[in-house]
Short mmCIF file of C-alpha atoms and ligand atoms in Angstrom, two decimals:
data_model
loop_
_atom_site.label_atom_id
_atom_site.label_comp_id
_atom_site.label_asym_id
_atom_site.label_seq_id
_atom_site.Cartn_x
_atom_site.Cartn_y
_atom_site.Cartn_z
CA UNK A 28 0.00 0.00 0.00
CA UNK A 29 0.97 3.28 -1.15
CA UNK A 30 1.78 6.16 1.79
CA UNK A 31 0.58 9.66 1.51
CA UNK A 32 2.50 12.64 3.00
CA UNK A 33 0.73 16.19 3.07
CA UNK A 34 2.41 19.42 4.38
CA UNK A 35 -0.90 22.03 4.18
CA UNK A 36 -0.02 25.87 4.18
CA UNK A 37 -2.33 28.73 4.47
CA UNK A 38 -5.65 29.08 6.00
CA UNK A 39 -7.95 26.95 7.98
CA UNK A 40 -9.43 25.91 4.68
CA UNK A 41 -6.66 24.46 3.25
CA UNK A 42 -6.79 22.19 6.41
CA UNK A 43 -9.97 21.21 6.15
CA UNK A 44 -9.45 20.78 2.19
CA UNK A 45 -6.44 18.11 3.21
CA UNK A 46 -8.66 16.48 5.33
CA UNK A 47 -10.79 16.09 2.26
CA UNK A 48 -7.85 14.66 0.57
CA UNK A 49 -6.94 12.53 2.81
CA UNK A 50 -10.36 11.06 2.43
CA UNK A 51 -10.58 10.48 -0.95
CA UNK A 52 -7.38 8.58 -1.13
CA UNK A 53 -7.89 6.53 2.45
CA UNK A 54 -11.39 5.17 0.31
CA UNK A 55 -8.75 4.26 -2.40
CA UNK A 56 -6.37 1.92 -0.17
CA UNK A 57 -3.79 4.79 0.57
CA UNK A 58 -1.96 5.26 3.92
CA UNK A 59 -1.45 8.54 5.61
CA UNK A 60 1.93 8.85 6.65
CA UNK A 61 3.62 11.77 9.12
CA UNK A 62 7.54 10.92 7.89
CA UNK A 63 8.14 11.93 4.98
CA UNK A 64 11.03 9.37 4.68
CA UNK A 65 8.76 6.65 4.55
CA UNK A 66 5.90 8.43 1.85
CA UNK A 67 5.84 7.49 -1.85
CA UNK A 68 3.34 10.40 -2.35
CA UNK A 69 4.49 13.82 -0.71
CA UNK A 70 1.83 16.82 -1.34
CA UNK A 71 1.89 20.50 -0.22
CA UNK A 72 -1.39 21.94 -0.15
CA UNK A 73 -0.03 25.06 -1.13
CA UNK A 74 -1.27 28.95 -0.57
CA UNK A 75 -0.37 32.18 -3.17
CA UNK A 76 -2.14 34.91 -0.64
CA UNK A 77 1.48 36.53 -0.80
CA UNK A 78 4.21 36.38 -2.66
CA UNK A 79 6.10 35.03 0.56
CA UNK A 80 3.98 32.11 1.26
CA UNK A 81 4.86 31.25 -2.23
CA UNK A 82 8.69 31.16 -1.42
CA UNK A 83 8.40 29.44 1.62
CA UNK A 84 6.83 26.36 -0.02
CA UNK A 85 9.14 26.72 -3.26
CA UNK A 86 11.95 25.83 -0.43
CA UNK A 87 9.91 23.16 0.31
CA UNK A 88 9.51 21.45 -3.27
CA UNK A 89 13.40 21.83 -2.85
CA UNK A 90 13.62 20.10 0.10
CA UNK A 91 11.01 17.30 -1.16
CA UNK A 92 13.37 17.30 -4.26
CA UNK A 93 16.17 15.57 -2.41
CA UNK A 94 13.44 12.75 -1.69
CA UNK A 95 12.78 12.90 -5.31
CA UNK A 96 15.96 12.00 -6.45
CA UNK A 97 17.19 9.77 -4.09
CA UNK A 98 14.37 7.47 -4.32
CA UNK A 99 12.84 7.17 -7.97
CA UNK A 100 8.84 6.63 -8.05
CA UNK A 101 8.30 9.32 -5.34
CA UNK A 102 5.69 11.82 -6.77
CA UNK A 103 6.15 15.25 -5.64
CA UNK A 104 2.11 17.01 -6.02
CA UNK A 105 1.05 20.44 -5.61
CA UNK A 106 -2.23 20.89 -4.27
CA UNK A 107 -4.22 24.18 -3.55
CA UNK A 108 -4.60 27.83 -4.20
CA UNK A 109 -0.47 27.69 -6.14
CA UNK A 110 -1.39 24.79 -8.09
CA UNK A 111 -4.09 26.76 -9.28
CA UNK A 112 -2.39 29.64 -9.84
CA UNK A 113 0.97 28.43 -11.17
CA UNK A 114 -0.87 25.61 -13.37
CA UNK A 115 1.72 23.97 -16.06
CA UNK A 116 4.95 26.40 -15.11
CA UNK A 117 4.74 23.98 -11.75
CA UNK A 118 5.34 20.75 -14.38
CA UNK A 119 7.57 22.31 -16.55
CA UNK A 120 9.54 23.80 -13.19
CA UNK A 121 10.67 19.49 -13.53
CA UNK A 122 10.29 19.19 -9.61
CA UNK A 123 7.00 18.46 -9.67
CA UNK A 124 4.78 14.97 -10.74
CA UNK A 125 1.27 16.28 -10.23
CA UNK A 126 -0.83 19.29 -10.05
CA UNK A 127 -4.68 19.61 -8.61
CA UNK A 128 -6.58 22.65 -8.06
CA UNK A 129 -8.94 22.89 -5.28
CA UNK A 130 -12.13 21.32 -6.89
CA UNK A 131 -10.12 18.46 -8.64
CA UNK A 132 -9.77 16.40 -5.73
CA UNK A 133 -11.90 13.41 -6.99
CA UNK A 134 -10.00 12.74 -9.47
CA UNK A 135 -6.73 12.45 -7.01
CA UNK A 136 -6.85 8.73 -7.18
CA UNK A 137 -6.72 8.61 -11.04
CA UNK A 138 -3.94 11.29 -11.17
CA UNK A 139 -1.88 9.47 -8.89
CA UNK A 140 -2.06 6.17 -10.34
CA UNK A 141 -0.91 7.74 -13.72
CA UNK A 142 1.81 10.08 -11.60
CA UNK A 143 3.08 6.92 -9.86
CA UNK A 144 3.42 5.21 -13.06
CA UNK A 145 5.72 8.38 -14.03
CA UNK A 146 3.11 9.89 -16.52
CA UNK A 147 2.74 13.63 -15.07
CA UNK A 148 -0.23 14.80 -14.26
CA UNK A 149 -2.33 17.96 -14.22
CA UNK A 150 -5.84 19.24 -13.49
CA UNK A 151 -6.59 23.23 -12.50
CA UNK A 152 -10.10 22.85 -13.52
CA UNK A 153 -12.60 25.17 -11.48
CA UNK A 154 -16.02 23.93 -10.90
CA UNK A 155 -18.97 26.01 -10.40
CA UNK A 156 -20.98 22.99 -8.05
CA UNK A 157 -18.46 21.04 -6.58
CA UNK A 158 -18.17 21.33 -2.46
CA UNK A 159 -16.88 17.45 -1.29
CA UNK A 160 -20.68 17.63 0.58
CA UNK A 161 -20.56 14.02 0.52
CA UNK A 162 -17.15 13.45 1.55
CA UNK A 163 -16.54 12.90 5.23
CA UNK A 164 -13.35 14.72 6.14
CA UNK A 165 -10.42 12.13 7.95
CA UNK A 166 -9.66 14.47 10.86
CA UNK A 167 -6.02 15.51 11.41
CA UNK A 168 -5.97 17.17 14.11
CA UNK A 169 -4.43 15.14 16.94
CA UNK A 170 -6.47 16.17 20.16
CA UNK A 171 -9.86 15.10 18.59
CA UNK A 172 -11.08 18.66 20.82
CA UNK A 173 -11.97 21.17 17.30
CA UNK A 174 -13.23 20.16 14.09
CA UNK A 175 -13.95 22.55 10.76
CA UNK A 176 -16.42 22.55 8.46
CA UNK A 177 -16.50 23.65 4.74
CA UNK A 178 -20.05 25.41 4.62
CA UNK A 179 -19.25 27.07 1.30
CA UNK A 180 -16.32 27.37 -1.35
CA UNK A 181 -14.98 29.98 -3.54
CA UNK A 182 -15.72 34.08 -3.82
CA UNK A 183 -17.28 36.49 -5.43
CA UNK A 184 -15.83 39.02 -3.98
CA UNK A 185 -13.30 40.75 -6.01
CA UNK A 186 -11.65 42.79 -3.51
CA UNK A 187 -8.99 44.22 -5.94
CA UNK A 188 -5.25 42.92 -3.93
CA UNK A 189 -6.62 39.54 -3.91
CA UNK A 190 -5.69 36.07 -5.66
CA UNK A 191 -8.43 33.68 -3.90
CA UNK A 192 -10.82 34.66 -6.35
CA UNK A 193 -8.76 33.09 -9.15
CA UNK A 194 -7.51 30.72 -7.06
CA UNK A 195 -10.26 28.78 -5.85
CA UNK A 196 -13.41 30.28 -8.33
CA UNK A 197 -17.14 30.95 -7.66
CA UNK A 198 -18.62 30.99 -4.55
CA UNK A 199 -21.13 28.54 -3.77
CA UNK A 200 -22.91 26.87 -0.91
CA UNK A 201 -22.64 23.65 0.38
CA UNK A 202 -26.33 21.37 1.22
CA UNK A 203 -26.92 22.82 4.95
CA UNK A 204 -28.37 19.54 5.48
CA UNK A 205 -24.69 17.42 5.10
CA UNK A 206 -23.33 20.26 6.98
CA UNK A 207 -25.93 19.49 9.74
CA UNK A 208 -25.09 15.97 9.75
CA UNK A 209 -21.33 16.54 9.80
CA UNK A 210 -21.55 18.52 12.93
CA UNK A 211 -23.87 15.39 14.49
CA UNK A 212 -20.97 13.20 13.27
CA UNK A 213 -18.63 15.53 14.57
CA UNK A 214 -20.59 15.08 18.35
CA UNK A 215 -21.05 11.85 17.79
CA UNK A 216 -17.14 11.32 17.48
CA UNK A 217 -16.34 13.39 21.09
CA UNK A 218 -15.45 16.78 18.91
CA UNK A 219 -16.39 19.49 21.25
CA UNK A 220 -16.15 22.43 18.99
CA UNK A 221 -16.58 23.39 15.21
CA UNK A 222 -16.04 25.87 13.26
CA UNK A 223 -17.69 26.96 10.01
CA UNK A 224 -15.44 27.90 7.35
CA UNK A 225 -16.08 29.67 4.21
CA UNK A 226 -13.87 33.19 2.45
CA UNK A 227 -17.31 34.80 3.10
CA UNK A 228 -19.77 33.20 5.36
CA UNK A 229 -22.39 35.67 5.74
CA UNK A 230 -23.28 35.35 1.54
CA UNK A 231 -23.82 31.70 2.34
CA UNK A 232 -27.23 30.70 1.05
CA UNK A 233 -29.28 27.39 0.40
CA UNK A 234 -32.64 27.65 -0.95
CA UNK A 235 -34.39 29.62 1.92
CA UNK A 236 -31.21 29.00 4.55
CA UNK A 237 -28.99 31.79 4.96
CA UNK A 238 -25.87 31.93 7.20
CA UNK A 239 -27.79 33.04 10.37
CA UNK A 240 -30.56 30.10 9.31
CA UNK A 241 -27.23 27.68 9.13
CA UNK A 242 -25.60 29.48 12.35
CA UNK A 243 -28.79 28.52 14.05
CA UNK A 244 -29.73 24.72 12.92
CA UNK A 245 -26.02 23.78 13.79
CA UNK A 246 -26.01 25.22 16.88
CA UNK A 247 -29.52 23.74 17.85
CA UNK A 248 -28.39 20.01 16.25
CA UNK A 249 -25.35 20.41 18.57
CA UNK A 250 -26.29 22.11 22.18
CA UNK A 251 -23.07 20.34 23.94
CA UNK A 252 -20.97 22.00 20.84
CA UNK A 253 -19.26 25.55 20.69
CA UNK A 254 -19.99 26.85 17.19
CA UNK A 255 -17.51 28.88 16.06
CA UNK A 256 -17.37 30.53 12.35
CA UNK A 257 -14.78 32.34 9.86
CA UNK A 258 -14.51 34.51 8.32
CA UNK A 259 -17.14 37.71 8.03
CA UNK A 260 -17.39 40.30 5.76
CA UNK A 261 -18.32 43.91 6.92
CA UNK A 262 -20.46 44.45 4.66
CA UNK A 263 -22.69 41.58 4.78
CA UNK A 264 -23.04 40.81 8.34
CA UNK A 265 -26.49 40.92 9.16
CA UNK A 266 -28.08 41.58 12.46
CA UNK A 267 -30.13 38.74 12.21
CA UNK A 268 -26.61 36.94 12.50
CA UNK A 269 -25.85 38.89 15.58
CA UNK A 270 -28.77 38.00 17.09
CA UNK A 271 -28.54 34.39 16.33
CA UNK A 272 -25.58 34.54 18.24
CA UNK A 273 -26.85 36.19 21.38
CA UNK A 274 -29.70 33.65 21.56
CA UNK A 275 -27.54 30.72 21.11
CA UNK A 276 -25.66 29.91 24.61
CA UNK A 277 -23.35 27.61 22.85
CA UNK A 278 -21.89 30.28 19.89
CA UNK A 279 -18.58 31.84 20.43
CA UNK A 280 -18.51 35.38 21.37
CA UNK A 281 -15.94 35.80 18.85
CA UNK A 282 -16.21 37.80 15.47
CA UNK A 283 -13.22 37.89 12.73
CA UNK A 284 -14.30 41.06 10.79
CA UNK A 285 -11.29 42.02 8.25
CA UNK A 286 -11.40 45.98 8.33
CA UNK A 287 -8.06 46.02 5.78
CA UNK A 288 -7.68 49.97 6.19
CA UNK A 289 -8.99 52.75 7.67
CA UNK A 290 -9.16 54.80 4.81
CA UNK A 291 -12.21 55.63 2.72
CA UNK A 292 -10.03 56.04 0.06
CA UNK A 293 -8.35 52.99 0.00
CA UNK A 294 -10.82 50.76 0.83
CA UNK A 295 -12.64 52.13 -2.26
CA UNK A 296 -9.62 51.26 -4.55
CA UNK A 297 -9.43 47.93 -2.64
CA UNK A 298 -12.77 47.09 -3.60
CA UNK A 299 -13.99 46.46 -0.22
CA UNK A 300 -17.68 47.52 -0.57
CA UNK A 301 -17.72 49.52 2.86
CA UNK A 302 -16.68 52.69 4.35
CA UNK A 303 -14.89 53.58 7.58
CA UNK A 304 -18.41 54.54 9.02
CA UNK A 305 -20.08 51.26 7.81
CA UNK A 306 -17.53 49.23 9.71
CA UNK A 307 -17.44 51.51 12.79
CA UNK A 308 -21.28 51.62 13.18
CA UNK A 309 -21.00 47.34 12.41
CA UNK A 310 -18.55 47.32 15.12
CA UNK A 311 -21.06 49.59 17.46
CA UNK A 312 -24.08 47.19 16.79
CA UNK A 313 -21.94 44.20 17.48
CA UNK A 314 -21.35 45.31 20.68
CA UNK A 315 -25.07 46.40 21.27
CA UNK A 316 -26.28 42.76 20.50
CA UNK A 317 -23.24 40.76 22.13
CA UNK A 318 -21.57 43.56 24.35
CA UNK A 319 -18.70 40.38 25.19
CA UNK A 320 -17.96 39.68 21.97
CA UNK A 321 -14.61 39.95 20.83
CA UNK A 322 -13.04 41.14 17.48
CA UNK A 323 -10.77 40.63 15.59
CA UNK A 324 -9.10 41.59 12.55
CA UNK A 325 -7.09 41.53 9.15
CA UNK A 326 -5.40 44.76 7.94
CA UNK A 327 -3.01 45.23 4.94
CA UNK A 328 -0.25 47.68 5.16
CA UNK A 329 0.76 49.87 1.95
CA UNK A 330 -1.66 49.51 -0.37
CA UNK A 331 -0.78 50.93 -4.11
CA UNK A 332 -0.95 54.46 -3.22
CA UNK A 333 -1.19 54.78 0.31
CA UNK A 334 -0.21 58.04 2.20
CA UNK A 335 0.82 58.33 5.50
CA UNK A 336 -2.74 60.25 6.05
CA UNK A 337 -4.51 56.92 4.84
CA UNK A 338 -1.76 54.57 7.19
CA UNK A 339 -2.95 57.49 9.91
CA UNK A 340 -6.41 56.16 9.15
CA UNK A 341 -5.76 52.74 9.55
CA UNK A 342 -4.05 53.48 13.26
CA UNK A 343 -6.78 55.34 14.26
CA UNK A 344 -9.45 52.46 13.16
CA UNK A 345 -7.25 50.41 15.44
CA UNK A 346 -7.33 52.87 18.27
CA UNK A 347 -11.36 53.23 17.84
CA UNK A 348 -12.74 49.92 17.88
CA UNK A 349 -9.86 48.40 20.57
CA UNK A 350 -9.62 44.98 18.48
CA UNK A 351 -8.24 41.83 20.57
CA UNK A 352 -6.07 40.40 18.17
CA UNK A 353 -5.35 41.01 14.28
CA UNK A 354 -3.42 39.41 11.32
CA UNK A 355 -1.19 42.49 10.14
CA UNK A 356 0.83 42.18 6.92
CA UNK A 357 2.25 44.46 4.18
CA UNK A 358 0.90 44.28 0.71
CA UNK A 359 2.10 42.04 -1.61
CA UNK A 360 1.09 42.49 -5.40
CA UNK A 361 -0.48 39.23 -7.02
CA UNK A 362 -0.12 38.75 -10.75
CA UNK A 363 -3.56 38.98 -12.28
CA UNK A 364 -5.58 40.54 -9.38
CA UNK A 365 -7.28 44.26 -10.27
CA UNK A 366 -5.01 46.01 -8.35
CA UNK A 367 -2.12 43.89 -10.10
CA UNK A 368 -3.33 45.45 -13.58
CA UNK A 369 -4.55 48.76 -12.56
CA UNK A 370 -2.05 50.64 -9.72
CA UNK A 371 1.31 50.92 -8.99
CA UNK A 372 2.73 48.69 -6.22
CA UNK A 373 4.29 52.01 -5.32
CA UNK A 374 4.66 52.26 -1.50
CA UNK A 375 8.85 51.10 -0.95
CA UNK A 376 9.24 48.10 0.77
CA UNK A 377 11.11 50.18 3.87
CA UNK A 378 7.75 52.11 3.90
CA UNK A 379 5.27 48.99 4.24
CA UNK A 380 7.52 47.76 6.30
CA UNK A 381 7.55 51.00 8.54
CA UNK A 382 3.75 50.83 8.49
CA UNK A 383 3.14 47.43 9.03
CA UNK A 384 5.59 47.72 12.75
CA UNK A 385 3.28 50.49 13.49
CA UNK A 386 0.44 48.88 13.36
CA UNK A 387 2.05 45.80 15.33
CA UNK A 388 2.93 47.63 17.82
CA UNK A 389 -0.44 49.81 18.39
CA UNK A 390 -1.85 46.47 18.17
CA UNK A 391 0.45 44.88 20.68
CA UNK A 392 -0.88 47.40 23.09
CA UNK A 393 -4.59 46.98 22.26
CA UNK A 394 -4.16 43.42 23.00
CA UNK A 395 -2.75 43.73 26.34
CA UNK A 396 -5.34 46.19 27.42
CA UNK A 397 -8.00 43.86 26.23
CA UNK A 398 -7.08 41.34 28.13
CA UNK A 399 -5.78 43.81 31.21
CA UNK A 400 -10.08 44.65 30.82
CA UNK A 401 -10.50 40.52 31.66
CA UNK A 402 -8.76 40.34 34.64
CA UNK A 403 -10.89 39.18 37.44
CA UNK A 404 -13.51 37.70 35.01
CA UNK A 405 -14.61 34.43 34.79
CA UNK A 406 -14.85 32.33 31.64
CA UNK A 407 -15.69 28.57 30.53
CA UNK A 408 -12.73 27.42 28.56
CA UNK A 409 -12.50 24.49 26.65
CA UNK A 410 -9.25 22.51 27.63
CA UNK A 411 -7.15 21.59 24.61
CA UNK A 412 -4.16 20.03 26.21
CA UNK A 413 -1.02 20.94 28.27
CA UNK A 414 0.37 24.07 28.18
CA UNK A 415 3.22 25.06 25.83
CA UNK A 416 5.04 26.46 28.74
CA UNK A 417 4.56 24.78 32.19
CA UNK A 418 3.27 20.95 32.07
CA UNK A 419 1.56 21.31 35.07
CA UNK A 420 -1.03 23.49 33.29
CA UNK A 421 -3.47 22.97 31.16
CA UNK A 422 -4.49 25.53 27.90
CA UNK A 423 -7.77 26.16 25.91
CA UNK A 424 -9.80 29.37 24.79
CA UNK A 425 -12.73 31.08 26.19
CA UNK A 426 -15.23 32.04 23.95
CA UNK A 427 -13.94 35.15 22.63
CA UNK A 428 -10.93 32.47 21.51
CA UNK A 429 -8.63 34.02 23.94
CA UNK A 430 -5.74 31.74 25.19
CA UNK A 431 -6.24 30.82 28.73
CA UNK A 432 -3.69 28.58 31.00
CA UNK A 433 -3.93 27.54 34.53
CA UNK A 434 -2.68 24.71 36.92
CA UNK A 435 -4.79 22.47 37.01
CA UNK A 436 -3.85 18.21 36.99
CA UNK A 437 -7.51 16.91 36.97
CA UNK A 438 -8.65 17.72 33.83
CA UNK A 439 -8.13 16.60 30.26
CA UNK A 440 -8.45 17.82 26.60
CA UNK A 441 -12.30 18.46 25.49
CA UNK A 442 -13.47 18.99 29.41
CA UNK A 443 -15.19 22.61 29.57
CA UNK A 444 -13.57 24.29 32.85
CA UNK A 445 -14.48 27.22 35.01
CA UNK A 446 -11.41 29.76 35.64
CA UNK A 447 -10.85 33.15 36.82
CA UNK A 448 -8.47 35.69 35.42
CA UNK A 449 -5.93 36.45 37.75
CA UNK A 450 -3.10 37.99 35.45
CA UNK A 451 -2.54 38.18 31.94
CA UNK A 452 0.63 38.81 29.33
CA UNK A 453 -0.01 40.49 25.58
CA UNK A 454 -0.96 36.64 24.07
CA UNK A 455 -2.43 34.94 27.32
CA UNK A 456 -5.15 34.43 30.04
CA UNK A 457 -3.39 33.88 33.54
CA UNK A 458 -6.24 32.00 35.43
CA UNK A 459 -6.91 29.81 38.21
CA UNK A 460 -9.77 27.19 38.22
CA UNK A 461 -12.82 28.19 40.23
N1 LIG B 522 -1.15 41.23 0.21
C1 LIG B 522 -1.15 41.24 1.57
N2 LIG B 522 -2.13 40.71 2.31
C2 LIG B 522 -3.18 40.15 1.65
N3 LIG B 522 -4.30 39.57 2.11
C3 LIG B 522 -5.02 39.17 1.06
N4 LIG B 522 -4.39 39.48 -0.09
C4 LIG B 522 -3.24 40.10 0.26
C5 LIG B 522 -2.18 40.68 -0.49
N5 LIG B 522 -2.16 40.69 -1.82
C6 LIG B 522 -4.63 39.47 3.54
C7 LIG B 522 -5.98 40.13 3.83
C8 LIG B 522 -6.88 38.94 4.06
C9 LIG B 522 -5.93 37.94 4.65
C10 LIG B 522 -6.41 36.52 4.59
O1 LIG B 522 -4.75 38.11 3.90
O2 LIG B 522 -5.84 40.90 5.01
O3 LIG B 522 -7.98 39.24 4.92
FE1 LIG B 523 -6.42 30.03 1.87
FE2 LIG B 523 -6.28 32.23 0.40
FE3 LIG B 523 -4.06 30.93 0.96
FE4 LIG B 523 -5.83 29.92 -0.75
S1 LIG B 523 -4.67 31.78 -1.04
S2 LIG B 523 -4.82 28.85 0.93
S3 LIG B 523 -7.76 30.57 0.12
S4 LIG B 523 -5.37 31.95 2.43
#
């Protein structure tokens, strides 16, 4: 029996896509393997959000390279958002057997039989219906505590820096009904929390279910579950969504909302369909619903064009709506996108760069006083396994997905604890048990 190595890169997706994978090829007689010593198939399911990702994982069809070569009838395959974007010039780069897009997973098992046989293979085709709602994803993460689940794949945004668009094609919804019964499996299997995954959850729609219809069924098919979900858009979170949270006990207090900038004018040329008011006055009703909730965020420094009024923006969106934790990074051009064709990557790198450690740092501080505000609270946190640092305590999140550790030698992944906040650092929760 053939052995099956995956390295997965990018977002939570990508994860869940493997998982997919996985799948496909266990039903086919293939083994999953974590030594990549011992695989005859080694895949990266690869990521092209920046041009850095990218490099990182051409190092690593290097590295799988030297596998390659010193033991012939290894395929090398390139799975994912690069695949996609990269098509043949991965082939013809000679370091790699086999390229899939992200709906031409089916077909895995007939690529690699060909691959293995040293015909290489290649198949970027995007579908407009496919969303693996029959497949039942092999779970790889190890603590059998969190689970995700695909609701929807693709976009239709065109927000005008980004690849995923071309990357992974048109959005479309998944049956809520297999979704329902993948969070009962999920249950079923001792999972104690999921979370919903699509680029843009709150477009999700089938027939008369929207996402707040989805939020709702899930979390009322799974009361002993915390729902979690990623990733909203500001302009289409409804407050019908907000409210399905507050009336749902077991939904995370947690909302991801990318904001991206903080200037009008740059969130016009980014295509985001929202002003610095709209997401403000979101932010306001979010905490009128769900006054807990926490929120995070995504922002992209040095944007084609950006001033240092527009980067002033940006800090003082920060400064206004107090986020608990962000993803910061610089902009990074993508062939093809609008903003590719239409504007100057003109901001210097030493600029972005500039910007971007700005931000981190005005963040850094936002996050400590966040969590300075949680000291002497109490939370329920769901126990995910020993911490990183001391081994006599024990880690998991509360539900605004804040990192929480305490001593504690009684309890075990997937328990739900009570535990006060006693001290905290930037990153952490320092709590005892109550
Ligand atoms: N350059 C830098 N960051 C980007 N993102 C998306 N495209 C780019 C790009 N071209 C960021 C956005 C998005 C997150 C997943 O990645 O902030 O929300
Ligand atoms: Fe995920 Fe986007 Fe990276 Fe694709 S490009 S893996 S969709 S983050």
């Amino acid at each position: 029996m053939k052995k099956v190595y995956i390295e997965t890169y990018g977002c939570q997706m990508n994860v869940a896509d493997s998982e997919i994978v996985f799948s496909i090829l266990e039903k086919k007689g293939y083994l999953r393997t974590e030594d990549i010593s011992l695989a005859d198939v080694i895949f990266a399911n690869t990521c092209s959000i920046r041009d850095n990702a990218e490099q990182r994982i051409w190092g690593r069809i290097e590295q799988f390279n030297i596998q390659r070569k010193a033991r012939p009838g290894v395929v090398v395959g390139i799975l994912g958002c690069m695949a996609e974007r990269l098509k043949e010039a991965l082939l013809e780069s000679g370091k790699v057997d086999l390229v899939a897009g992200p709906d031409a997973y089916r077909r895995l098992p007939q690529m690699l039989e060909a691959a293995l046989e040293g015909h290489p293979q290649i198949d970027v085709m995007l579908s407009r219906e496919e969303t693996y709602a029959d497949i039942t994803p092999v779970r790889l993460d190890s603590n059998g505590v969190s689970a995700f689940i695909s609701i929807m794949r693709g976009c239709n945004n065109v927000c005008s820096y980004c690849v995923v668009p071309y990357t992974r094609g048109a959005e479309r919804s998944r049956d809520h009904r297999t979704i329902v019964r993948e969070a009962c499996d999920c249950a079923q299997k001792g999972y104690k929390e999921l979370t919903l995954l699509g680029q843009n959850v709150d477009s999700y729609r089938d027939g008369e279910v929207d996402f707040a219809g989805l939020l709702g069924l899930v979390a009322e098919a799974v009361p002993q579950m915390r729902i979690r979900f990623s990733t909203s858009n500001p302009q289409d979170i409804s407050d019908y969504v907000l409210s399905t949270m507050a009336s749902h006990a077991n939904i995370a207090h947690h909302i991801h909302l990318p904001v991206q900038s903080g200037s009008d004018r740059i969130l016009e040329k980014m295509r985001r369909k929202y002003s610095r008011q709209w997401y403000l006055d979101r932010v306001a009703k979010i905490r009128e619903i769900i006054p807990d909730c926490a929120i995070t965020t995504d922002v992209i420094a040095g944007f084609c064009s950006e001033t240092e009024e527009d980067h002033a923006d940006t800090l003082s969106i920060f400064e206004a709506v107090g986020f608990d934790a962000a993803y910061m990074f610089y902009y990074s051009e993508r062939p093809g996108t609008l903003a590719a064709r239409k504007y100057p990557d003109d901001v210097p790198l030493d600029v972005k760069t500039r910007r971007l450690e700005e931000i981190i740092s005005l963040q850094n501080r936002l996050s400590l006083e966040s969590n300075r505000a949680d000291i002497g609270k109490r939370f329920t946190v769901l126990v995910e396994g020993t911490s990183k640092k001391k081994k006599e305590e024990l880690c998991g999140r509360n539900s605004q997905n804040k990192m929480c550790v305490w001593p504690d030698c009684d309890h075990k992944a997937g328990d739900f604890v009570e535990v006060e906040v006693l001290d905290c650092t930037q990153a952490t929760l320092l709590c005892k048990l109550v």
